[in-house]
């Protein structure tokens, strides 16, 4: 679920404390971002759907959570059935992504 080389790259660029902080913030915000995406898919409002998918997808990409980011991108469609299918994938992958990111934290400065 997570390409650890992305986390390693962040470590090299911003250090352990900042990387741990980014992971912590991502994990803290994940439930609200998934809920926002769920509402946007249900409403079918393209501007909100675009913003919700970009908010979650870009953050996921930065941390190497490429399956989650790809599922977010697939939500960005006018085909409601396809968006709902992609949303189900986001909801399936998000907890697995959280688990992997939590396992990446040992050794980093983190409050978790």
PDB file of C-alpha atoms in Angstrom:
ATOM      1  CA  UNK A   1       0.000   0.000   0.000  1.00  0.00           C
ATOM      2  CA  UNK A   2       2.929   2.353   0.641  1.00  0.00           C
ATOM      3  CA  UNK A   3       6.086   2.731  -1.393  1.00  0.00           C
ATOM      4  CA  UNK A   4       8.598   3.111   1.415  1.00  0.00           C
ATOM      5  CA  UNK A   5      11.085   4.779  -0.912  1.00  0.00           C
ATOM      6  CA  UNK A   6       8.854   7.874  -0.818  1.00  0.00           C
ATOM      7  CA  UNK A   7       9.126   7.980   2.968  1.00  0.00           C
ATOM      8  CA  UNK A   8      12.884   7.463   2.688  1.00  0.00           C
ATOM      9  CA  UNK A   9      13.096  10.330   0.213  1.00  0.00           C
ATOM     10  CA  UNK A  10      11.158  12.591   2.586  1.00  0.00           C
ATOM     11  CA  UNK A  11      13.531  11.621   5.387  1.00  0.00           C
ATOM     12  CA  UNK A  12      16.447  12.737   3.263  1.00  0.00           C
ATOM     13  CA  UNK A  13      14.781  15.992   2.271  1.00  0.00           C
ATOM     14  CA  UNK A  14      13.160  17.186   5.495  1.00  0.00           C
ATOM     15  CA  UNK A  15      14.450  14.940   8.293  1.00  0.00           C
ATOM     16  CA  UNK A  16      12.866  12.463  10.654  1.00  0.00           C
ATOM     17  CA  UNK A  17      10.855  14.871  12.789  1.00  0.00           C
ATOM     18  CA  UNK A  18       9.209  16.595   9.829  1.00  0.00           C
ATOM     19  CA  UNK A  19       8.543  13.280   8.068  1.00  0.00           C
ATOM     20  CA  UNK A  20       6.928  11.841  11.192  1.00  0.00           C
ATOM     21  CA  UNK A  21       4.869  15.011  11.508  1.00  0.00           C
ATOM     22  CA  UNK A  22       3.685  14.724   7.914  1.00  0.00           C
ATOM     23  CA  UNK A  23       2.665  11.110   8.472  1.00  0.00           C
ATOM     24  CA  UNK A  24       0.912  12.013  11.733  1.00  0.00           C
ATOM     25  CA  UNK A  25      -1.028  14.857  10.079  1.00  0.00           C
ATOM     26  CA  UNK A  26      -1.974  12.638   7.147  1.00  0.00           C
ATOM     27  CA  UNK A  27      -3.271   9.947   9.506  1.00  0.00           C
ATOM     28  CA  UNK A  28      -5.129  12.497  11.635  1.00  0.00           C
ATOM     29  CA  UNK A  29      -6.793  14.048   8.576  1.00  0.00           C
ATOM     30  CA  UNK A  30      -7.518  10.801   6.723  1.00  0.00           C
ATOM     31  CA  UNK A  31     -10.979  10.107   8.196  1.00  0.00           C
ATOM     32  CA  UNK A  32     -12.198  13.641   7.446  1.00  0.00           C
ATOM     33  CA  UNK A  33     -10.750  13.555   3.931  1.00  0.00           C
ATOM     34  CA  UNK A  34     -12.423  10.218   3.172  1.00  0.00           C
ATOM     35  CA  UNK A  35     -15.704  11.573   4.581  1.00  0.00           C
ATOM     36  CA  UNK A  36     -15.383  14.667   2.393  1.00  0.00           C
ATOM     37  CA  UNK A  37     -14.757  12.471  -0.632  1.00  0.00           C
ATOM     38  CA  UNK A  38     -17.772  10.321   0.274  1.00  0.00           C
ATOM     39  CA  UNK A  39     -19.991  13.442   0.413  1.00  0.00           C
ATOM     40  CA  UNK A  40     -18.598  14.750  -2.875  1.00  0.00           C
ATOM     41  CA  UNK A  41     -19.252  11.446  -4.661  1.00  0.00           C
ATOM     42  CA  UNK A  42     -22.790  11.334  -3.250  1.00  0.00           C
ATOM     43  CA  UNK A  43     -23.483  14.915  -4.349  1.00  0.00           C
ATOM     44  CA  UNK A  44     -21.843  14.498  -7.739  1.00  0.00           C
ATOM     45  CA  UNK A  45     -20.581  18.081  -7.628  1.00  0.00           C
ATOM     46  CA  UNK A  46     -17.526  18.140  -9.860  1.00  0.00           C
ATOM     47  CA  UNK A  47     -15.708  21.125  -8.286  1.00  0.00           C
ATOM     48  CA  UNK A  48     -16.013  19.615  -4.786  1.00  0.00           C
ATOM     49  CA  UNK A  49     -15.167  16.158  -6.130  1.00  0.00           C
ATOM     50  CA  UNK A  50     -12.046  17.566  -7.787  1.00  0.00           C
ATOM     51  CA  UNK A  51     -10.957  19.348  -4.605  1.00  0.00           C
ATOM     52  CA  UNK A  52     -11.636  16.327  -2.384  1.00  0.00           C
ATOM     53  CA  UNK A  53      -9.774  13.927  -4.650  1.00  0.00           C
ATOM     54  CA  UNK A  54      -6.818  16.279  -5.010  1.00  0.00           C
ATOM     55  CA  UNK A  55      -6.633  16.946  -1.267  1.00  0.00           C
ATOM     56  CA  UNK A  56      -6.408  13.277  -0.398  1.00  0.00           C
ATOM     57  CA  UNK A  57      -4.673  12.065  -3.551  1.00  0.00           C
ATOM     58  CA  UNK A  58      -1.801  14.551  -3.498  1.00  0.00           C
ATOM     59  CA  UNK A  59      -1.058  13.894   0.148  1.00  0.00           C
ATOM     60  CA  UNK A  60      -1.204  10.148  -0.442  1.00  0.00           C
ATOM     61  CA  UNK A  61       1.181  10.442  -3.389  1.00  0.00           C
ATOM     62  CA  UNK A  62       3.671  12.455  -1.353  1.00  0.00           C
ATOM     63  CA  UNK A  63       3.807   9.645   1.230  1.00  0.00           C
ATOM     64  CA  UNK A  64       4.014   6.882  -1.373  1.00  0.00           C
ATOM     65  CA  UNK A  65       0.434   5.663  -0.920  1.00  0.00           C
ATOM     66  CA  UNK A  66      -0.030   5.188  -4.646  1.00  0.00           C
ATOM     67  CA  UNK A  67      -2.985   2.739  -4.566  1.00  0.00           C
ATOM     68  CA  UNK A  68      -4.936   5.211  -2.422  1.00  0.00           C
ATOM     69  CA  UNK A  69      -4.004   8.111  -4.700  1.00  0.00           C
ATOM     70  CA  UNK A  70      -5.039   6.147  -7.796  1.00  0.00           C
ATOM     71  CA  UNK A  71      -8.398   5.229  -6.276  1.00  0.00           C
ATOM     72  CA  UNK A  72      -8.962   8.904  -5.439  1.00  0.00           C
ATOM     73  CA  UNK A  73      -8.244   9.878  -9.014  1.00  0.00           C
ATOM     74  CA  UNK A  74     -10.746   7.299 -10.285  1.00  0.00           C
ATOM     75  CA  UNK A  75     -13.418   8.953  -8.113  1.00  0.00           C
ATOM     76  CA  UNK A  76     -13.094  12.093 -10.236  1.00  0.00           C
ATOM     77  CA  UNK A  77     -15.661  11.210 -12.887  1.00  0.00           C
ATOM     78  CA  UNK A  78     -19.139  12.202 -13.954  1.00  0.00           C
ATOM     79  CA  UNK A  79     -20.136   8.525 -14.053  1.00  0.00           C
ATOM     80  CA  UNK A  80     -21.693   8.063 -10.618  1.00  0.00           C
ATOM     81  CA  UNK A  81     -21.410   4.261 -10.646  1.00  0.00           C
ATOM     82  CA  UNK A  82     -17.695   4.454 -11.453  1.00  0.00           C
ATOM     83  CA  UNK A  83     -17.168   7.086  -8.759  1.00  0.00           C
ATOM     84  CA  UNK A  84     -18.940   4.903  -6.188  1.00  0.00           C
ATOM     85  CA  UNK A  85     -16.842   1.896  -7.173  1.00  0.00           C
ATOM     86  CA  UNK A  86     -13.669   3.958  -6.809  1.00  0.00           C
ATOM     87  CA  UNK A  87     -14.899   5.329  -3.475  1.00  0.00           C
ATOM     88  CA  UNK A  88     -15.369   1.776  -2.210  1.00  0.00           C
ATOM     89  CA  UNK A  89     -11.730   1.150  -3.168  1.00  0.00           C
ATOM     90  CA  UNK A  90     -10.639   4.296  -1.283  1.00  0.00           C
ATOM     91  CA  UNK A  91     -12.543   3.082   1.774  1.00  0.00           C
ATOM     92  CA  UNK A  92     -10.930  -0.366   1.503  1.00  0.00           C
ATOM     93  CA  UNK A  93      -7.387   0.912   0.937  1.00  0.00           C
ATOM     94  CA  UNK A  94      -7.362   3.806   3.442  1.00  0.00           C
ATOM     95  CA  UNK A  95      -7.138   1.651   6.603  1.00  0.00           C
ATOM     96  CA  UNK A  96      -4.450  -0.554   5.040  1.00  0.00           C
ATOM     97  CA  UNK A  97      -2.512   2.578   4.104  1.00  0.00           C
ATOM     98  CA  UNK A  98      -2.819   3.848   7.677  1.00  0.00           C
ATOM     99  CA  UNK A  99      -1.429   0.595   9.042  1.00  0.00           C
ATOM    100  CA  UNK A 100       1.564   0.703   6.723  1.00  0.00           C
ATOM    101  CA  UNK A 101       2.305   4.341   7.469  1.00  0.00           C
ATOM    102  CA  UNK A 102       2.127   3.624  11.192  1.00  0.00           C
ATOM    103  CA  UNK A 103       4.621   0.819  10.715  1.00  0.00           C
ATOM    104  CA  UNK A 104       6.948   3.282   8.945  1.00  0.00           C
ATOM    105  CA  UNK A 105       7.042   5.521  12.027  1.00  0.00           C
ATOM    106  CA  UNK A 106       9.334   3.507  14.335  1.00  0.00           C
ATOM    107  CA  UNK A 107      12.609   5.302  14.627  1.00  0.00           C
ATOM    108  CA  UNK A 108      11.090   8.632  13.632  1.00  0.00           C
ATOM    109  CA  UNK A 109      10.244  11.338  16.142  1.00  0.00           C
ATOM    110  CA  UNK A 110       6.512  10.866  16.530  1.00  0.00           C
ATOM    111  CA  UNK A 111       3.844  11.415  19.083  1.00  0.00           C
ATOM    112  CA  UNK A 112       2.077   8.150  18.216  1.00  0.00           C
TER     113      UNK A 112
END
